[in-house]
Amino acid sequence: MTSLISKSTSSRLISSGLFSLTFNAFADPDPNSLSSDSPESSTKDGWFATVDKTQEEQPHWMTPLVTVTPRLEEEYRYDQIIQNKTGGTTLTNNGGGKGLELIPSEHVEVIIGQPGYMSNQTPKTTTSGWADESLLMKYRFLSANEEHGNYIVTGFMGVSLPTGSTAFTQNYTVTTPTLAVGKGWGTRDQGVNVQSTYSKSFPSGNQNIFGEPTVWNTSFQGHFSNYFWPEIETSLTRWEGGLLSGKDQMVVTYGILFGRIPLEGRTRLILGVGYQTTNMSGFSTFGNGWVTSARLAF
């Protein structure tokens, strides 16, 4: 019980810290309180100058609902995932493990995940608690914007830490290296693109249960009428070792994103929704579900 309370408290503190960091990042300095050559102003201008330079050197596509984009982004993101399983069971992930995304230098992005709050509801009981904390670093190897080639190649290194509630933690650290690529056709105003990632996860223990899953995600995305981004995504998982060894699952997501809608200053709003189905799989861990996403890019 003490362990569960400690994990839940840690997750709440992480969430509060992320919201605080995000608020400070969004807030523009008061021109009456900061001069143009003050240390605070110079730091903020320098940070956002790096962000602008970095993002200008890459395509301006939208981050898909499921596939982690090879692009470098600076935003706060909150997702909700609902999966319907056999027997009337529904698993809800509030937060989706997303969180604060920052670009500290020209070729690097770090993501500080906000642990999702999970709810597993069956016809008889409901179990709730926090998922594990996740962290991700991206390093962009190659990129060109729409006027100079419209492509990108990036490497990721992700880690999941066993901080979650008893019912939802994996109990071991999991590292996930990933190669991500993308290619687009068209202009910044309209066009199509393909974004794809290939990853393999390595748990630090219990391999006989978790195995080492390989995941190949691909997003086929269009851009029309300023803020309109329809897409189809596929996610193919193959388990090697563990309880699901030799099994494959294909998840297809039909989605649409709206953005980047101007708010105030640098801030842009992005909203998305998608329907997921596993009806193309011979094996599946769930039947169908929904994904919603809200993001503030800055």
Coordinates of C-alpha atoms in Angstrom, one line a residue:
M1 CA 0.0 0.0 0.0
T2 CA 2.8 2.4 0.9
S3 CA 4.5 1.6 -2.4
L4 CA 1.3 2.3 -4.3
I5 CA 0.7 5.7 -2.5
S6 CA 4.3 6.6 -3.2
K7 CA 4.1 5.8 -6.9
S8 CA 0.8 7.7 -7.3
T9 CA 2.2 10.8 -5.4
S10 CA 5.3 10.8 -7.6
S11 CA 3.2 10.6 -10.7
R12 CA 1.0 13.5 -9.6
L13 CA 4.1 15.6 -8.8
I14 CA 5.5 14.9 -12.2
S15 CA 2.2 16.0 -13.8
S16 CA 2.1 19.2 -11.8
G17 CA 5.7 19.9 -12.7
L18 CA 4.9 19.4 -16.4
F19 CA 2.0 21.8 -16.3
S20 CA 4.1 24.4 -14.5
L21 CA 6.9 24.1 -17.1
T22 CA 4.5 24.4 -19.9
F23 CA 2.8 27.5 -18.5
N24 CA 6.2 29.2 -18.1
A25 CA 7.2 28.2 -21.6
F26 CA 3.9 29.6 -23.0
A27 CA 4.1 32.9 -21.1
D28 CA 5.7 35.8 -23.0
P29 CA 7.8 38.1 -21.0
D30 CA 6.1 41.4 -20.0
P31 CA 7.7 44.1 -22.2
N32 CA 7.4 46.5 -19.2
S33 CA 9.3 44.3 -16.9
L34 CA 12.1 42.9 -19.2
S35 CA 14.3 45.0 -21.4
S36 CA 15.5 43.6 -24.7
D37 CA 19.0 43.0 -23.4
S38 CA 18.1 41.5 -20.0
P39 CA 19.3 38.0 -19.2
E40 CA 15.8 36.6 -19.1
S41 CA 14.9 38.1 -22.5
S42 CA 18.1 37.0 -24.1
T43 CA 17.6 33.4 -22.8
K44 CA 14.0 33.2 -24.1
D45 CA 14.9 34.8 -27.5
G46 CA 17.9 32.4 -27.8
W47 CA 15.8 29.4 -27.0
F48 CA 13.0 30.2 -29.5
A49 CA 15.5 31.3 -32.1
T50 CA 17.0 27.8 -31.9
V51 CA 13.5 26.2 -32.1
D52 CA 12.6 28.3 -35.2
K53 CA 15.9 27.5 -37.0
T54 CA 15.5 23.8 -36.2
Q55 CA 11.9 23.6 -37.5
E56 CA 12.6 25.6 -40.6
E57 CA 15.2 23.0 -41.6
Q58 CA 12.6 20.2 -41.6
P59 CA 9.3 19.5 -43.2
H60 CA 6.2 21.1 -41.7
W61 CA 4.0 18.1 -41.5
M62 CA 1.6 17.3 -38.6
T63 CA 2.5 14.8 -35.9
P64 CA 0.3 11.8 -36.4
L65 CA -2.1 10.4 -33.8
V66 CA -0.1 7.2 -33.1
T67 CA 3.2 7.2 -35.0
V68 CA 5.9 9.3 -33.3
T69 CA 7.0 11.8 -35.9
P70 CA 10.6 12.0 -37.0
R71 CA 10.2 15.8 -36.9
L72 CA 11.4 17.8 -33.9
E73 CA 8.5 19.5 -32.0
E74 CA 8.0 21.9 -29.1
E75 CA 4.6 21.4 -27.6
Y76 CA 2.6 20.1 -24.7
R77 CA 0.4 17.1 -25.6
Y78 CA -2.5 15.3 -23.9
D79 CA -4.1 12.2 -25.4
Q80 CA -6.9 9.9 -24.4
I81 CA -7.0 6.3 -25.6
I82 CA -10.1 4.0 -25.1
Q83 CA -9.8 0.3 -26.0
N84 CA -12.8 -2.1 -26.1
K85 CA -11.8 -5.7 -25.3
T86 CA -13.7 -9.0 -25.3
G87 CA -16.1 -9.7 -22.4
G88 CA -17.2 -6.1 -22.1
T89 CA -13.9 -4.8 -20.7
T90 CA -12.8 -1.2 -21.5
L91 CA -9.3 0.1 -20.9
T92 CA -9.0 3.9 -20.7
N93 CA -5.6 5.7 -20.8
N94 CA -6.0 9.4 -19.7
G95 CA -2.9 11.2 -20.9
G96 CA -1.6 8.6 -23.3
G97 CA 1.9 8.8 -21.8
K98 CA 2.4 12.1 -23.7
G99 CA 3.6 15.3 -22.1
L100 CA 6.1 18.1 -22.6
E101 CA 8.2 18.2 -25.8
L102 CA 11.2 20.5 -25.9
I103 CA 14.0 21.4 -28.4
P104 CA 17.1 22.3 -26.4
S105 CA 19.5 22.3 -29.3
E106 CA 19.3 22.3 -33.1
H107 CA 19.2 18.6 -33.8
V108 CA 17.8 17.3 -30.5
E109 CA 14.3 16.9 -28.9
V110 CA 13.5 15.6 -25.4
I111 CA 10.1 14.4 -24.4
I112 CA 9.2 14.2 -20.7
G113 CA 6.1 12.0 -20.6
Q114 CA 3.2 12.6 -18.3
P115 CA 2.2 9.2 -16.9
G116 CA -1.2 8.2 -18.0
Y117 CA -4.0 7.5 -15.5
M118 CA -5.4 4.1 -16.4
S119 CA -8.8 2.7 -15.8
N120 CA -9.6 -1.0 -16.6
Q121 CA -13.4 -1.5 -16.3
T122 CA -15.0 -4.9 -16.5
P123 CA -18.7 -5.8 -16.0
K124 CA -17.9 -6.5 -12.3
T125 CA -15.0 -4.4 -11.2
T126 CA -13.0 -1.2 -12.1
T127 CA -9.2 -1.0 -11.4
S128 CA -7.5 2.4 -11.7
G129 CA -4.0 3.8 -11.2
W130 CA -1.0 5.4 -12.9
A131 CA 1.1 4.0 -15.7
D132 CA 4.9 4.1 -15.8
E133 CA 6.9 7.2 -16.5
S134 CA 8.4 7.5 -20.0
L135 CA 11.2 9.6 -21.4
L136 CA 12.3 9.9 -25.0
M137 CA 15.2 11.7 -26.8
K138 CA 15.3 12.3 -30.6
Y139 CA 18.4 13.1 -32.6
R140 CA 17.8 14.3 -36.2
F141 CA 20.4 13.0 -38.6
L142 CA 19.1 14.4 -42.0
S143 CA 16.3 16.8 -43.0
A144 CA 15.2 19.1 -45.7
N145 CA 12.1 21.3 -45.8
E146 CA 9.5 21.4 -48.5
E147 CA 11.5 23.6 -50.8
H148 CA 14.7 21.5 -50.6
G149 CA 13.7 17.9 -50.7
N150 CA 10.9 17.3 -48.1
Y151 CA 12.4 14.4 -46.1
I152 CA 13.8 13.6 -42.7
V153 CA 15.7 10.8 -40.9
T154 CA 15.8 10.7 -37.0
G155 CA 16.9 8.3 -34.3
F156 CA 15.1 7.9 -31.0
M157 CA 16.0 6.4 -27.6
G158 CA 13.1 5.8 -25.3
V159 CA 13.0 4.5 -21.7
S160 CA 10.1 3.5 -19.6
L161 CA 10.6 3.6 -15.8
P162 CA 8.7 1.4 -13.4
T163 CA 7.0 4.2 -11.4
G164 CA 3.3 3.2 -12.0
S165 CA 0.7 1.7 -9.8
T166 CA 0.8 -2.0 -9.0
A167 CA -1.9 -3.0 -11.6
F168 CA -0.3 -1.0 -14.4
T169 CA 3.5 -1.0 -14.0
Q170 CA 5.8 -3.3 -15.9
N171 CA 8.0 -3.5 -12.8
Y172 CA 11.2 -3.3 -15.0
T173 CA 12.9 -0.6 -17.0
V174 CA 12.3 -0.9 -20.7
T175 CA 14.5 0.7 -23.3
T176 CA 13.4 1.2 -26.9
P177 CA 15.7 2.3 -29.7
T178 CA 13.9 3.5 -32.9
L179 CA 14.7 4.6 -36.4
A180 CA 12.2 7.1 -37.9
V181 CA 12.0 8.4 -41.5
G182 CA 9.7 10.5 -43.5
K183 CA 9.1 11.7 -47.1
G184 CA 6.7 14.3 -48.4
W185 CA 5.3 15.5 -51.7
G186 CA 3.8 19.0 -52.2
T187 CA 4.1 22.3 -50.6
R188 CA 3.7 23.7 -47.0
D189 CA 0.1 24.5 -47.9
Q190 CA -1.0 21.2 -49.3
G191 CA 0.5 17.8 -50.1
V192 CA 0.9 14.3 -48.8
N193 CA 3.6 12.6 -46.7
V194 CA 4.6 9.2 -45.3
Q195 CA 6.1 9.0 -41.8
S196 CA 7.4 5.6 -40.4
T197 CA 9.1 4.3 -37.3
Y198 CA 10.7 0.9 -36.6
S199 CA 11.5 0.0 -33.0
K200 CA 12.4 -2.9 -30.7
S201 CA 11.9 -2.9 -26.9
F202 CA 14.2 -4.5 -24.4
P203 CA 12.9 -5.0 -20.8
S204 CA 15.5 -5.3 -18.0
G205 CA 13.7 -8.3 -16.6
N206 CA 10.8 -10.7 -17.0
Q207 CA 11.7 -11.4 -20.6
N208 CA 9.9 -14.7 -20.3
I209 CA 6.6 -12.7 -19.9
F210 CA 7.2 -9.5 -21.9
G211 CA 9.4 -10.8 -24.6
E212 CA 11.0 -8.3 -27.0
P213 CA 8.3 -6.8 -29.2
T214 CA 9.1 -5.1 -32.5
V215 CA 6.8 -2.4 -33.7
W216 CA 6.6 -0.9 -37.2
N217 CA 4.3 2.2 -37.4
T218 CA 3.5 4.0 -40.7
S219 CA 1.3 7.1 -41.2
F220 CA -0.1 8.1 -44.6
Q221 CA -1.1 11.7 -44.2
G222 CA -2.6 14.5 -46.4
H223 CA -2.8 18.3 -45.9
F224 CA -5.7 20.2 -47.5
S225 CA -7.6 23.5 -46.8
N226 CA -5.1 25.1 -44.4
Y227 CA -6.0 23.2 -41.1
F228 CA -7.2 19.9 -42.4
W229 CA -5.0 16.8 -42.0
P230 CA -6.7 13.4 -42.8
E231 CA -4.6 10.3 -42.2
I232 CA -4.5 6.5 -42.1
E233 CA -2.0 4.8 -39.8
T234 CA -0.9 1.2 -39.5
S235 CA 0.9 -0.3 -36.5
L236 CA 2.3 -3.8 -36.8
T237 CA 3.6 -5.5 -33.6
R238 CA 5.5 -8.8 -33.6
W239 CA 6.4 -10.4 -30.3
E240 CA 9.6 -12.4 -29.9
G241 CA 9.8 -14.4 -26.7
G242 CA 7.5 -14.0 -23.8
L243 CA 3.9 -15.1 -23.4
L244 CA 2.9 -13.8 -26.9
S245 CA 5.9 -15.1 -28.8
G246 CA 5.4 -15.5 -32.5
K247 CA 2.1 -13.5 -32.5
D248 CA 1.5 -10.5 -34.8
Q249 CA -1.1 -7.7 -34.3
M250 CA -2.1 -5.1 -36.9
V251 CA -3.8 -2.0 -35.7
V252 CA -5.3 0.5 -38.3
T253 CA -6.2 4.0 -37.2
Y254 CA -8.4 6.2 -39.3
G255 CA -7.9 9.8 -38.1
I256 CA -8.1 13.5 -38.8
L257 CA -6.2 16.4 -37.2
F258 CA -7.0 20.1 -37.2
G259 CA -4.3 22.6 -36.8
R260 CA -2.1 24.6 -36.4
I261 CA -4.8 27.1 -35.2
P262 CA -3.3 30.4 -34.0
L263 CA -4.0 31.4 -30.4
E264 CA -1.7 34.0 -28.8
G265 CA 1.9 34.8 -29.7
R266 CA 3.7 31.6 -30.7
T267 CA 1.0 29.3 -29.4
R268 CA -0.9 27.1 -31.8
L269 CA -3.7 24.7 -31.0
I270 CA -3.9 21.2 -32.6
L271 CA -6.8 18.8 -32.1
G272 CA -7.2 15.2 -33.4
V273 CA -9.4 12.2 -33.3
G274 CA -9.1 8.7 -34.7
Y275 CA -10.9 5.3 -34.7
Q276 CA -8.8 2.2 -34.2
T277 CA -9.6 -1.4 -35.3
T278 CA -7.7 -4.7 -35.3
N279 CA -10.0 -6.4 -37.7
M280 CA -7.1 -7.1 -40.1
S281 CA -5.3 -9.1 -37.4
G282 CA -5.4 -12.8 -36.8
F283 CA -4.5 -12.0 -33.2
S284 CA -5.4 -8.9 -31.2
T285 CA -5.1 -7.6 -27.6
F286 CA -8.3 -5.5 -28.1
G287 CA -11.1 -5.1 -30.6
N288 CA -11.5 -1.5 -31.4
G289 CA -11.1 1.9 -29.8
W290 CA -10.8 5.7 -30.0
V291 CA -7.8 8.1 -29.8
T292 CA -8.2 11.8 -29.1
S293 CA -5.4 14.3 -28.9
A294 CA -5.0 18.0 -27.8
R295 CA -1.8 19.8 -28.2
L296 CA -0.4 23.3 -27.6
A297 CA 2.6 24.0 -29.9
F298 CA 4.9 26.9 -29.0

